[in-house]
Amino acid sequence: MLGLMQQHPLLISSMITFADRHHGGTEIVSATVEGALAKTGAKHRYTYREAHIRAKRLANALIGLGIAPSDRVGTLAWNGYRHFELYFGVSGMGAILHTINPRLFPDQISWIANHAEDKVLFFDLSFVGLVEKLAPHLNCKAYVLMTDEAHMPAQSSLPNLLCYETLLAAASPDYAWPVFDENTASSMCYTSGTTGNPKGALYSHRSTVLHVYGAAMPDALCLSSRDAVMPVVPMFHANAWSLAYACPAVGAKLVLPGMSLDGKSVYELMESEKVTFSAGVPTVWLGLLQHVDGNGLRFSSLNRTVIGGSACPPAIINRFKDQYNVDVLHAWGMTEMSPLGTVGTLKAKHDGLPIEKQRETLYKQGHAIFGVDMKIVDDTGAELPWDGKAFGDLHVQGPWVTSGYYKRDGETVLIDGWFPTGDVATIDPDGYMQITDRSKDVIKSGGEWISSIDIENLAMSHPAVAEAACIAMAHPKWDERPLLVVVKKAGQEISRDEMLAFFGGKIAKWWIPDDVVFVNELPHTATGKLQKLKLREQFKGHVPA
Ligand code: ADP
């Protein structure tokens, strides 16, 4: 027997429609890219009602540009109101929003945009030079600069360069969001978090809406219409951890920080817009705390912040709580998980415990959000106990977890229906997960991936290098930084500085290792595989020259 409830597909357009009808006067405030470039600090403010009208104009403009359902539309943009309109205008009309990480090396960006077959690229004013460099390698039929006529460059090598505001002004606001299958793809985000080429996670309308329901729950991010939310986590990083959707869905005020993410800019925007909730990687909060500490400031409205993307150092959790009475929610997730998997909040049973005991729980990566299930397994795939001690490969499943990557048909990603995360973790009897290591071969610096394999391959292309291994070393600001360990070829010479100089121009600057050390041999397993764990042990506490 089937239920007798109405059939409404879960669609992204429903969130902006809801925000317009039920929280229409609530504001979206953006630090504009134009203002940051001109150093005026200009802000743009409007309401969900106005954003909805502009998202509909955008949908009509996209149709005018020849964008059809399922076409990919790329963005290279910071957190701002036009990017927000693209989130709804593109997905809402049935096309696929492809948010690209502008911090990648240009070759990686063009590879990703071509792999996704982006038809149109929308980009912020700060990326004009970058896009001019990329364009000869792309197949986009139009480039839309997310600004007004006054800020359009007088000259540009870009073919078919259009102005966002002009496009919108010419488009009608009359548009009815189409209703279609909720399993339709809505957006995509590439992750370079593993070896080889970047892989595209392809979200659906259904997965996105369910993820928002999960994210907003009290023991997850606990979002409400009383919040003013500032996602510092970029909108090109896995949907800004759901916030670009969740805020309209709960009617929260949205504060978008644009391109200035230093402690001072973030703090001033938080204070002036009375931000209650924020989100970002540990590196950002270090900068913020430094600014606040150094200037004897207080947070007058901020009461909680979600920190994830890398392990949050206990010292940050303690400083926020003890000095500023701000609760840190330590969260873990992945691009492949939309991205939220676990969030650290306490249960009633923790209330009576001494603070140190409570903190031990809060330092962990948290418990699963309803919608996500997780388990830890050993090398044979057998599930390990939840005793807080046994550690194994962390596997997850749920309706917002990927089942496979875009255009990689035939590749088996899941193991018995579970997604192997590449993280190694423990789970305690109360269900709190703690990451202890990573089995995937990558380094996370300031919340962004560095592929150790790419660096090793490049190092080994140098004629004096016999073997090279790149490992993460702990770093106080960036969490992790790459260290290159090199075995020279017999009779060959190369210095640390020559090795580092060799990387110049071949990879992004921030990918270049912080140090190079030379050894006679690298540790290998019986089968000849590099033993990175051993190497990480060996160089624990290494201080760069
Ligand atoms: P995001 O864009 O959310 O950072 P990525 O897919 O780039 O997602 O990175 C996901 C990976 O980052 C995880 O598999 C894990 O290795 C690491 N990670 C994320 N959050 C945490 C955390 N709180 N603690 C430790 N590692 C984390």
PDB file of N, CA and C in Angstrom, residues 98-133:
ATOM      1  N   HIS A  98      28.741  24.285 -11.782  1.00  0.00           N
ATOM      2  CA  HIS A  98      30.051  23.703 -11.530  1.00  0.00           C
ATOM      3  C   HIS A  98      30.956  24.761 -10.891  1.00  0.00           C
ATOM      4  N   THR A  99      31.100  24.683  -9.569  1.00  0.00           N
ATOM      5  CA  THR A  99      31.929  25.650  -8.851  1.00  0.00           C
ATOM      6  C   THR A  99      33.377  25.175  -8.916  1.00  0.00           C
ATOM      7  N   ILE A 100      34.260  26.036  -9.440  1.00  0.00           N
ATOM      8  CA  ILE A 100      35.667  25.643  -9.628  1.00  0.00           C
ATOM      9  C   ILE A 100      36.536  26.370  -8.599  1.00  0.00           C
ATOM     10  N   ASN A 101      37.516  25.670  -8.081  1.00  0.00           N
ATOM     11  CA  ASN A 101      38.430  26.233  -7.087  1.00  0.00           C
ATOM     12  C   ASN A 101      39.509  27.072  -7.783  1.00  0.00           C
ATOM     13  N   PRO A 102      39.449  28.398  -7.624  1.00  0.00           N
ATOM     14  CA  PRO A 102      40.399  29.253  -8.343  1.00  0.00           C
ATOM     15  C   PRO A 102      41.828  29.160  -7.803  1.00  0.00           C
ATOM     16  N   ARG A 103      42.007  28.491  -6.658  1.00  0.00           N
ATOM     17  CA  ARG A 103      43.350  28.390  -6.086  1.00  0.00           C
ATOM     18  C   ARG A 103      44.174  27.298  -6.755  1.00  0.00           C
ATOM     19  N   LEU A 104      43.543  26.524  -7.621  1.00  0.00           N
ATOM     20  CA  LEU A 104      44.280  25.465  -8.309  1.00  0.00           C
ATOM     21  C   LEU A 104      45.221  26.066  -9.350  1.00  0.00           C
ATOM     22  N   PHE A 105      46.163  25.250  -9.800  1.00  0.00           N
ATOM     23  CA  PHE A 105      47.086  25.671 -10.846  1.00  0.00           C
ATOM     24  C   PHE A 105      46.280  25.810 -12.144  1.00  0.00           C
ATOM     25  N   PRO A 106      46.566  26.837 -12.971  1.00  0.00           N
ATOM     26  CA  PRO A 106      45.767  27.050 -14.191  1.00  0.00           C
ATOM     27  C   PRO A 106      45.552  25.788 -15.036  1.00  0.00           C
ATOM     28  N   ASP A 107      46.584  24.948 -15.167  1.00  0.00           N
ATOM     29  CA  ASP A 107      46.420  23.706 -15.949  1.00  0.00           C
ATOM     30  C   ASP A 107      45.347  22.810 -15.351  1.00  0.00           C
ATOM     31  N   GLN A 108      45.283  22.778 -14.017  1.00  0.00           N
ATOM     32  CA  GLN A 108      44.271  21.939 -13.365  1.00  0.00           C
ATOM     33  C   GLN A 108      42.881  22.527 -13.604  1.00  0.00           C
ATOM     34  N   ILE A 109      42.788  23.861 -13.555  1.00  0.00           N
ATOM     35  CA  ILE A 109      41.484  24.502 -13.766  1.00  0.00           C
ATOM     36  C   ILE A 109      40.984  24.213 -15.173  1.00  0.00           C
ATOM     37  N   SER A 110      41.858  24.364 -16.170  1.00  0.00           N
ATOM     38  CA  SER A 110      41.363  24.136 -17.535  1.00  0.00           C
ATOM     39  C   SER A 110      41.039  22.656 -17.742  1.00  0.00           C
ATOM     40  N   TRP A 111      41.824  21.773 -17.102  1.00  0.00           N
ATOM     41  CA  TRP A 111      41.509  20.348 -17.220  1.00  0.00           C
ATOM     42  C   TRP A 111      40.103  20.073 -16.664  1.00  0.00           C
ATOM     43  N   ILE A 112      39.836  20.638 -15.495  1.00  0.00           N
ATOM     44  CA  ILE A 112      38.543  20.420 -14.829  1.00  0.00           C
ATOM     45  C   ILE A 112      37.386  21.003 -15.646  1.00  0.00           C
ATOM     46  N   ALA A 113      37.571  22.247 -16.121  1.00  0.00           N
ATOM     47  CA  ALA A 113      36.491  22.901 -16.882  1.00  0.00           C
ATOM     48  C   ALA A 113      36.218  22.139 -18.177  1.00  0.00           C
ATOM     49  N   ASN A 114      37.271  21.605 -18.793  1.00  0.00           N
ATOM     50  CA  ASN A 114      37.086  20.840 -20.027  1.00  0.00           C
ATOM     51  C   ASN A 114      36.478  19.478 -19.752  1.00  0.00           C
ATOM     52  N   HIS A 115      36.888  18.870 -18.655  1.00  0.00           N
ATOM     53  CA  HIS A 115      36.332  17.560 -18.316  1.00  0.00           C
ATOM     54  C   HIS A 115      34.838  17.683 -18.036  1.00  0.00           C
ATOM     55  N   ALA A 116      34.476  18.784 -17.353  1.00  0.00           N
ATOM     56  CA  ALA A 116      33.049  19.012 -17.047  1.00  0.00           C
ATOM     57  C   ALA A 116      32.289  19.484 -18.277  1.00  0.00           C
ATOM     58  N   GLU A 117      33.012  19.910 -19.311  1.00  0.00           N
ATOM     59  CA  GLU A 117      32.433  20.486 -20.527  1.00  0.00           C
ATOM     60  C   GLU A 117      31.593  21.722 -20.206  1.00  0.00           C
ATOM     61  N   ASP A 118      32.175  22.606 -19.418  1.00  0.00           N
ATOM     62  CA  ASP A 118      31.477  23.847 -19.059  1.00  0.00           C
ATOM     63  C   ASP A 118      31.184  24.655 -20.320  1.00  0.00           C
ATOM     64  N   LYS A 119      29.925  25.066 -20.471  1.00  0.00           N
ATOM     65  CA  LYS A 119      29.534  25.807 -21.677  1.00  0.00           C
ATOM     66  C   LYS A 119      29.747  27.297 -21.507  1.00  0.00           C
ATOM     67  N   VAL A 120      29.497  27.773 -20.287  1.00  0.00           N
ATOM     68  CA  VAL A 120      29.668  29.196 -19.996  1.00  0.00           C
ATOM     69  C   VAL A 120      30.442  29.277 -18.691  1.00  0.00           C
ATOM     70  N   LEU A 121      31.295  30.290 -18.595  1.00  0.00           N
ATOM     71  CA  LEU A 121      32.052  30.471 -17.361  1.00  0.00           C
ATOM     72  C   LEU A 121      31.726  31.843 -16.772  1.00  0.00           C
ATOM     73  N   PHE A 122      31.242  31.839 -15.529  1.00  0.00           N
ATOM     74  CA  PHE A 122      30.985  33.076 -14.782  1.00  0.00           C
ATOM     75  C   PHE A 122      32.175  33.290 -13.855  1.00  0.00           C
ATOM     76  N   PHE A 123      32.672  34.522 -13.787  1.00  0.00           N
ATOM     77  CA  PHE A 123      33.845  34.742 -12.931  1.00  0.00           C
ATOM     78  C   PHE A 123      33.868  36.138 -12.337  1.00  0.00           C
ATOM     79  N   ASP A 124      34.546  36.225 -11.187  1.00  0.00           N
ATOM     80  CA  ASP A 124      34.658  37.496 -10.471  1.00  0.00           C
ATOM     81  C   ASP A 124      35.742  38.368 -11.097  1.00  0.00           C
ATOM     82  N   LEU A 125      35.628  39.651 -10.780  1.00  0.00           N
ATOM     83  CA  LEU A 125      36.536  40.660 -11.326  1.00  0.00           C
ATOM     84  C   LEU A 125      38.009  40.360 -11.011  1.00  0.00           C
ATOM     85  N   SER A 126      38.261  39.706  -9.892  1.00  0.00           N
ATOM     86  CA  SER A 126      39.646  39.412  -9.506  1.00  0.00           C
ATOM     87  C   SER A 126      40.265  38.326 -10.386  1.00  0.00           C
ATOM     88  N   PHE A 127      39.455  37.655 -11.199  1.00  0.00           N
ATOM     89  CA  PHE A 127      39.975  36.538 -11.995  1.00  0.00           C
ATOM     90  C   PHE A 127      40.070  36.845 -13.484  1.00  0.00           C
ATOM     91  N   VAL A 128      39.969  38.122 -13.860  1.00  0.00           N
ATOM     92  CA  VAL A 128      40.033  38.472 -15.292  1.00  0.00           C
ATOM     93  C   VAL A 128      41.336  37.950 -15.903  1.00  0.00           C
ATOM     94  N   GLY A 129      42.453  38.241 -15.246  1.00  0.00           N
ATOM     95  CA  GLY A 129      43.759  37.817 -15.776  1.00  0.00           C
ATOM     96  C   GLY A 129      43.848  36.309 -15.899  1.00  0.00           C
ATOM     97  N   LEU A 130      43.379  35.625 -14.873  1.00  0.00           N
ATOM     98  CA  LEU A 130      43.400  34.159 -14.871  1.00  0.00           C
ATOM     99  C   LEU A 130      42.564  33.601 -16.025  1.00  0.00           C
ATOM    100  N   VAL A 131      41.360  34.128 -16.190  1.00  0.00           N
ATOM    101  CA  VAL A 131      40.466  33.597 -17.231  1.00  0.00           C
ATOM    102  C   VAL A 131      41.015  33.921 -18.624  1.00  0.00           C
ATOM    103  N   GLU A 132      41.662  35.074 -18.764  1.00  0.00           N
ATOM    104  CA  GLU A 132      42.282  35.389 -20.069  1.00  0.00           C
ATOM    105  C   GLU A 132      43.358  34.354 -20.411  1.00  0.00           C
ATOM    106  N   LYS A 133      44.066  33.923 -19.386  1.00  0.00           N
ATOM    107  CA  LYS A 133      45.109  32.911 -19.585  1.00  0.00           C
ATOM    108  C   LYS A 133      44.498  31.540 -19.907  1.00  0.00           C
TER     109      LYS A 133
END
